[in-house]
XYZ file of C-alpha atoms in Angstrom:
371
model
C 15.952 -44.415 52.739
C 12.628 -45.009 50.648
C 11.140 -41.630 51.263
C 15.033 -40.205 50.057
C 14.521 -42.281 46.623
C 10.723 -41.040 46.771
C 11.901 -37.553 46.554
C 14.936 -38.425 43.936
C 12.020 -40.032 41.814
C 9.730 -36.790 42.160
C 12.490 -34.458 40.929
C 13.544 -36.589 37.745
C 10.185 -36.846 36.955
C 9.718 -32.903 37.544
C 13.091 -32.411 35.130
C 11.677 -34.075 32.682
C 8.590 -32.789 32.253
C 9.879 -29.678 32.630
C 12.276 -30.345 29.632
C 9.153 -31.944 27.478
C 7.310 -28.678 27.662
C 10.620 -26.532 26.549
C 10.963 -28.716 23.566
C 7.306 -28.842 22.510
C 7.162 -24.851 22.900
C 11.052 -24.460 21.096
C 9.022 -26.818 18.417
C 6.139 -24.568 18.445
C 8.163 -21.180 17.951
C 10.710 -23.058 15.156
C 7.529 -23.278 13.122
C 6.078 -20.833 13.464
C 9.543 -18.703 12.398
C 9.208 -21.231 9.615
C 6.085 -20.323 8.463
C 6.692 -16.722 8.830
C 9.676 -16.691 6.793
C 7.997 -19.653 3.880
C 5.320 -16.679 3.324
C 7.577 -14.171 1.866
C 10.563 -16.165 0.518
C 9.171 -18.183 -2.139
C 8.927 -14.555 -3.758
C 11.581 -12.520 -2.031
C 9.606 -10.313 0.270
C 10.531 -10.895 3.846
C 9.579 -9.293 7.014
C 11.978 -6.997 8.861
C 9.992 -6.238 12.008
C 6.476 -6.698 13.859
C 5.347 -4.507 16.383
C 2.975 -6.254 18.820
C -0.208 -4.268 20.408
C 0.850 -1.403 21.847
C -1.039 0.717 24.999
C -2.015 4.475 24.249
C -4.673 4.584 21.776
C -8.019 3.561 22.096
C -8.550 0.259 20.021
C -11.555 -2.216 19.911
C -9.479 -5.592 19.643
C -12.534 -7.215 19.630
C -13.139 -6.385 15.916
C -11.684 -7.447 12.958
C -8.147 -6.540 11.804
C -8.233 -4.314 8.995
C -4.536 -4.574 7.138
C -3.705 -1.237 5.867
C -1.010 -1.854 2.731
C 1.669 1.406 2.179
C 5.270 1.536 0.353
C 7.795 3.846 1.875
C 10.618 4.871 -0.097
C 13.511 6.622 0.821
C 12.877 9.905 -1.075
C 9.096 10.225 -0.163
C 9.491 8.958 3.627
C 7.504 11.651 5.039
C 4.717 11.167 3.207
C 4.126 7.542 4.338
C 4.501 8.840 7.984
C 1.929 11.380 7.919
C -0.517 9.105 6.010
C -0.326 6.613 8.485
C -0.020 8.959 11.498
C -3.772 10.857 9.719
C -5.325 7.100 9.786
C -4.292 5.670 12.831
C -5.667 9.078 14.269
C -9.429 8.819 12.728
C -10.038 5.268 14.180
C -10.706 3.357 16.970
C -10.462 0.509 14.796
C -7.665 -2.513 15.041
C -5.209 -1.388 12.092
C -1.936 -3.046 11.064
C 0.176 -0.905 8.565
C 2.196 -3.235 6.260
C 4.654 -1.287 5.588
C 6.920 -2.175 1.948
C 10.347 -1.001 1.602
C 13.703 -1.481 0.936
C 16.520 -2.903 2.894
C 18.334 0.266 3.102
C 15.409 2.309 4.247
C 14.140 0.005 7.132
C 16.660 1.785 9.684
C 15.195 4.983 8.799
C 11.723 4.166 8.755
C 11.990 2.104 11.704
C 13.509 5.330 13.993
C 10.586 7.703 12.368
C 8.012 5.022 13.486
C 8.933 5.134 17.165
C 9.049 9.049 17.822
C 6.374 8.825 20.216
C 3.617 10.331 18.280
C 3.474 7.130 16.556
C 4.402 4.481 19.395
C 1.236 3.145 19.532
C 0.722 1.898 16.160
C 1.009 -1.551 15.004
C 3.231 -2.220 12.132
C 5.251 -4.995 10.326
C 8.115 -3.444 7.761
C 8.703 -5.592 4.765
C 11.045 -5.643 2.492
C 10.626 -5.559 -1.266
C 13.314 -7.950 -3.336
C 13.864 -5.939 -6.400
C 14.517 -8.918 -8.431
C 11.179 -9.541 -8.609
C 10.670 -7.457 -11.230
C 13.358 -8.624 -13.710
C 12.411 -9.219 -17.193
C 9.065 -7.380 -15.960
C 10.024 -3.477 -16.528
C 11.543 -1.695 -19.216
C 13.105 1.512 -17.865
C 12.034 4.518 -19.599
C 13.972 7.863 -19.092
C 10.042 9.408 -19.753
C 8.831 7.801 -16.956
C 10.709 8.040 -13.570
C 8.239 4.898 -12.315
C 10.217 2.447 -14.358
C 13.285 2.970 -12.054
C 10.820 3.009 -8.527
C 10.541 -0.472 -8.028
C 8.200 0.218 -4.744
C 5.295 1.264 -7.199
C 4.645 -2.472 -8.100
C 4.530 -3.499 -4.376
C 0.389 -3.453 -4.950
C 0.654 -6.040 -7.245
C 1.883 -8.632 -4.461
C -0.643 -7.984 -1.911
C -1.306 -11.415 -0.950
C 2.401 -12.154 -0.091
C 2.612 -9.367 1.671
C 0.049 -10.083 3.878
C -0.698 -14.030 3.918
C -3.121 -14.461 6.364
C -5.421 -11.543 5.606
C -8.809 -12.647 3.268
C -9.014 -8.266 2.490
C -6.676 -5.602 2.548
C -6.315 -1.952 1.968
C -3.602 -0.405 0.146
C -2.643 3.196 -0.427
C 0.068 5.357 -1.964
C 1.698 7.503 -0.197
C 0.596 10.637 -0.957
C -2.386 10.381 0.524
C -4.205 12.063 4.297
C -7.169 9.843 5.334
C -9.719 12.599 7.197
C -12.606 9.286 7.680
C -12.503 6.162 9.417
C -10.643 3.682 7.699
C -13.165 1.147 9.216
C -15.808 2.403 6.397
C -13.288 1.941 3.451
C -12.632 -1.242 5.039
C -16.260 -2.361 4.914
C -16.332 -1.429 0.661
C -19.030 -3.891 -0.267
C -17.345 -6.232 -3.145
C -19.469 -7.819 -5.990
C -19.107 -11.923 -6.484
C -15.816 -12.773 -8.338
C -14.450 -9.014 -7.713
C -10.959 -9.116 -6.562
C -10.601 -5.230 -5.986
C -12.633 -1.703 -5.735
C -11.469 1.492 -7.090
C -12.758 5.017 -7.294
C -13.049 5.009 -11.324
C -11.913 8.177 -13.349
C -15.018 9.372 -15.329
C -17.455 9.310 -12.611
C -15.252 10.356 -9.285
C -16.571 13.366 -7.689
C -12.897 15.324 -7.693
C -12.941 14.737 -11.130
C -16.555 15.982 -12.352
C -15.524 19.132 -9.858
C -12.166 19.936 -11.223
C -11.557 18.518 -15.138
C -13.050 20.217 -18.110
C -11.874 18.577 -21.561
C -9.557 15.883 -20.131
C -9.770 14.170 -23.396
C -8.385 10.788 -23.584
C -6.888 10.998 -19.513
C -9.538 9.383 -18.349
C -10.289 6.323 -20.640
C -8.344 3.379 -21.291
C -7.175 4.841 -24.829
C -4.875 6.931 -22.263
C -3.313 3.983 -21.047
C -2.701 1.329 -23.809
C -1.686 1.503 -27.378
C -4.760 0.239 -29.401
C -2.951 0.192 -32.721
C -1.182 -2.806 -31.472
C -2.838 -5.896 -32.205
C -2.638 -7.569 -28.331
C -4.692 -4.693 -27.194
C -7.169 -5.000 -30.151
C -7.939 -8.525 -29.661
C -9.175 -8.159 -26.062
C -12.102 -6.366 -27.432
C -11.693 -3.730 -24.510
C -13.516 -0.655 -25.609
C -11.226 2.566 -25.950
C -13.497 4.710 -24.691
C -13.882 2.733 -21.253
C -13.210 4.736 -17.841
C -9.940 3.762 -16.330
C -9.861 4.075 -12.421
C -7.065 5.119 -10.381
C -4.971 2.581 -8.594
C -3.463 4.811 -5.640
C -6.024 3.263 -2.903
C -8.168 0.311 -3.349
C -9.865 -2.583 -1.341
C -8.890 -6.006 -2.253
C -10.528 -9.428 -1.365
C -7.338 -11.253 -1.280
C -9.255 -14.652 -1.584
C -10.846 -14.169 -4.860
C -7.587 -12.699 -5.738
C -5.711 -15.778 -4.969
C -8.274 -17.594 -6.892
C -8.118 -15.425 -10.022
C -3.845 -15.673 -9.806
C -4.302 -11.794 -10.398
C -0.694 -11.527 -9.203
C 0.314 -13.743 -12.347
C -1.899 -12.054 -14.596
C -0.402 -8.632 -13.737
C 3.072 -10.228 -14.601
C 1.898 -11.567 -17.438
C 1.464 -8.182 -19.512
C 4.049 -6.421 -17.756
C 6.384 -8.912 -19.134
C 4.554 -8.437 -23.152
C 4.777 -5.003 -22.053
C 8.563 -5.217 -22.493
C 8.729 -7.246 -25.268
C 6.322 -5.500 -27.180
C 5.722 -2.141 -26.198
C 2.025 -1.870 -25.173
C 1.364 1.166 -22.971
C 0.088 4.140 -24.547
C 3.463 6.691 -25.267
C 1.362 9.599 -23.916
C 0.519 7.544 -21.139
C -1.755 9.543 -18.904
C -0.861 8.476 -15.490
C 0.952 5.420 -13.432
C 3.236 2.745 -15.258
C 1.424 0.546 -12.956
C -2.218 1.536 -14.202
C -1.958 -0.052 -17.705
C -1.705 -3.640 -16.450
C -4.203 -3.337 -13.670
C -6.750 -1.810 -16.343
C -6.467 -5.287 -18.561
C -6.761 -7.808 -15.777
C -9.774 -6.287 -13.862
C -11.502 -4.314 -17.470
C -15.521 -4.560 -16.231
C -13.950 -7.100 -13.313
C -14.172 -4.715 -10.239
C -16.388 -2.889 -8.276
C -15.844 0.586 -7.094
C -15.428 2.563 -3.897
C -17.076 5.853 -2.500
C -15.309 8.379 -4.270
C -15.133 10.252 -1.640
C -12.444 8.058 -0.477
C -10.102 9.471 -3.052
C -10.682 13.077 -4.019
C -7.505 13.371 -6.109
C -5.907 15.456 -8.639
C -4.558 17.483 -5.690
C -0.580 17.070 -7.092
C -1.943 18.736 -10.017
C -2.896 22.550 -10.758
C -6.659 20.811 -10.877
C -6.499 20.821 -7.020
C -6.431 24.402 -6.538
C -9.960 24.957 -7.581
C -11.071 22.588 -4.711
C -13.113 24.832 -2.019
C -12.074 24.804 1.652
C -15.533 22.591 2.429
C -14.906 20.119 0.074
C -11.432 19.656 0.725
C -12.396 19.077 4.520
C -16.008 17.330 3.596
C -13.375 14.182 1.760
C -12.655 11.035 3.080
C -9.065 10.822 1.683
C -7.406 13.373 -0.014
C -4.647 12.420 -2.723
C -1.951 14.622 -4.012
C -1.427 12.818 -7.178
C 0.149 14.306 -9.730
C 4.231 15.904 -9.411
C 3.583 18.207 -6.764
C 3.520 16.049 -3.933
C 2.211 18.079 -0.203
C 6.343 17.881 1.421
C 7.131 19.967 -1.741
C 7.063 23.694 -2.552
C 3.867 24.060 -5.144
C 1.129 21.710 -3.618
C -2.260 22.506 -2.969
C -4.120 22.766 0.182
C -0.618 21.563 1.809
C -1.480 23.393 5.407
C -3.883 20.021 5.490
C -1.350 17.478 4.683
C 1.431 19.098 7.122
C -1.407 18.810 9.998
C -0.322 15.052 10.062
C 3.191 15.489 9.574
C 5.802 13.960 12.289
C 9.467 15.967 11.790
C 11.955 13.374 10.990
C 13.537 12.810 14.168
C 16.894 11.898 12.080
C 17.134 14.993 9.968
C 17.615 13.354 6.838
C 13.895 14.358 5.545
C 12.774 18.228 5.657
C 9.983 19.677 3.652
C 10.980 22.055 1.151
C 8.924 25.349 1.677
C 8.829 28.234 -0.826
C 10.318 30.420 1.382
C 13.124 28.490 2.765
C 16.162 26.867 1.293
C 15.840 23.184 3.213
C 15.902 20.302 0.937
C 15.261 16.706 1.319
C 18.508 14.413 2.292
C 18.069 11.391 0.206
């Protein structure tokens, strides 16, 4: 009879310690679903999906994870595929795309990004609350960018990805030939919060412009006859840098509340109508150009030959074009359109939308994008 209330003893004691360790891992996961979502809702981004490490390309995990920041809208799809398909290709390093977009393009993107070309990259899709940007942007029939709201996603990078201390982000009009790991590595000066590749003295630039005037200095950007300009005592004449791929240190930017200073003058923007009228590139340049003016350091230029969306690019020779790091078709003709440069390179990291809803339009054929 004992050894009967032995065993009865032994197996309540088993039940319940089997239920103590479901409750302290159900606490565990609640939290950390808690935490998740408390990183993205206090400003309306909020992650969709996370892919976990996946077999089938050949990845140090042993080094650092290098977040790679991209938005993917709707219209311009295919670009974002084949610029992350061209940089998960040219490393061996551990790369997770953050991938911004909106709700009713996460479906689509999320079928594209498991054709099995790309099935072993890591991703998380996030998606972009619009609202954010109320009261921020004026929309402008002149430029298109007012209505994109994807184009400010840069200026939320450490939302988007909470944990990370540095961060890459690129447009996505972009092929990355190098290994991202080098970009990555973009030595940062004390109190810098970002590197770009600056205008004046960026090796696609001294190869392709002649007389670019004002494009290239902040006189391009912002209206100096306003008084708010004048009073920062920025000079006119300064080199702007282009904003379509940069390295941030997402701890000095934290520190620095760039996030808040960026809304800060896109907000006098509206009320007061700073930008330059014949503004010479990006919507999202002008603000970017204030908060880090003499504040940032700068990366290889070699990691963004641009001007190749523009007629510039055609005067790029076949070795440079395959000597760059990055190649950017900035600029209206974008590489999945008819009048691109050097767009044989771009379509080399191209995945066919496995939906049919994007097709590249080719001079020669009729097909048209789906939007």
């Amino acid at each position: 009879m004992s050894f009967r209330k032995v065993n009865i003893v032994i197996l309540v004691l088993a039940v319940v310690l089997f239920l103590l360790v479901l409750h302290h891992n159900f606490l565990g996961l609640s939290s950390l679903l808690r935490n998740e979502v408390s990183d993205s809702a206090i400003v309306g981004l909020q992650p969709i999906d996370f892919v976990p490490n996946v077999p089938g390309h050949a990845v140090d995990w042993r080094q650092e994870e290098i977040p790679v920041v991209i938005a993917a809208s709707e219209d311009r799809l295919g670009g974002a595929i084949a610029a992350i398909n061209s940089i998960q290709h040219n490393t061996h390093s551990n790369v997770i795309f953050y991938i911004v977009t909106l709700n009713n393009t996460a479906d689509h993107l999320r079928s594209w990004l498991n054709s099995d070309p790309l099935k072993s990259i890591r991703y998380k899709i996030v998606n972009f609350d619009t609202k954010l940007l109320e009261g921020k942007v004026k929309e402008d029939p002149d430029q298109g960018e007012s209505t994109k709201p994807l184009t400010f996603a840069r200026f939320y990078l450490p939302i988007l990805v909470p944990s990370a201390k540095k961060a890459i982000y690129m447009d996505d009009d972009v092929i990355v030939q190098g290994d991202i790991l080098a970009l990555f590595n973009t030595p940062l000066k004390p109190g810098h919060a970002a590197a770009f590749s600056e205008d004046c003295d960026s090796t696609s630039t001294k190869v392709v412009i002649r007389g670019a005037g004002n494009q290239y200095n902040y006189i391009g950007y912002l209206d100096y006859k306003k008084e708010r300009i004048r009073k920062l005592s920025m000079k006119a004449s300064t080199c702007s840098f282009n904003p379509g791929v940069f390295v941030a240190n997402l701890t000095e930017w934290k520190r620095q509340n760039i996030t808040n200073q960026l809304e800060k003058w896109m907000k006098l923007n509206v009320e007061e109508g700073l930008y330059s009228r014949t503004l010479a590139g990006s919507i999202t340049t002008p603000p970017l150009l204030i908060v880090f003016y003499q504040q940032h350091s700068t990366i290889d230029p070699m990691w963004n030959v641009r001007h190749l969306g523009s007629s510039a690019g055609k005067r790029y020779s076949p070795q440079f074009v395959k000597a760059a790091k990055l190649l950017h078709w900035n600029g209206h003709f974008k590489p999945w359109g008819r009048t691109a440069s050097h767009m044989d390179v771009w379509e080399k990291w191209y995945i066919p939308d496995p939906t049919g809803k994007f097709s590249l339009i080719r001079r020669y054929t009729e097909i048209s994008n789906i939007k």
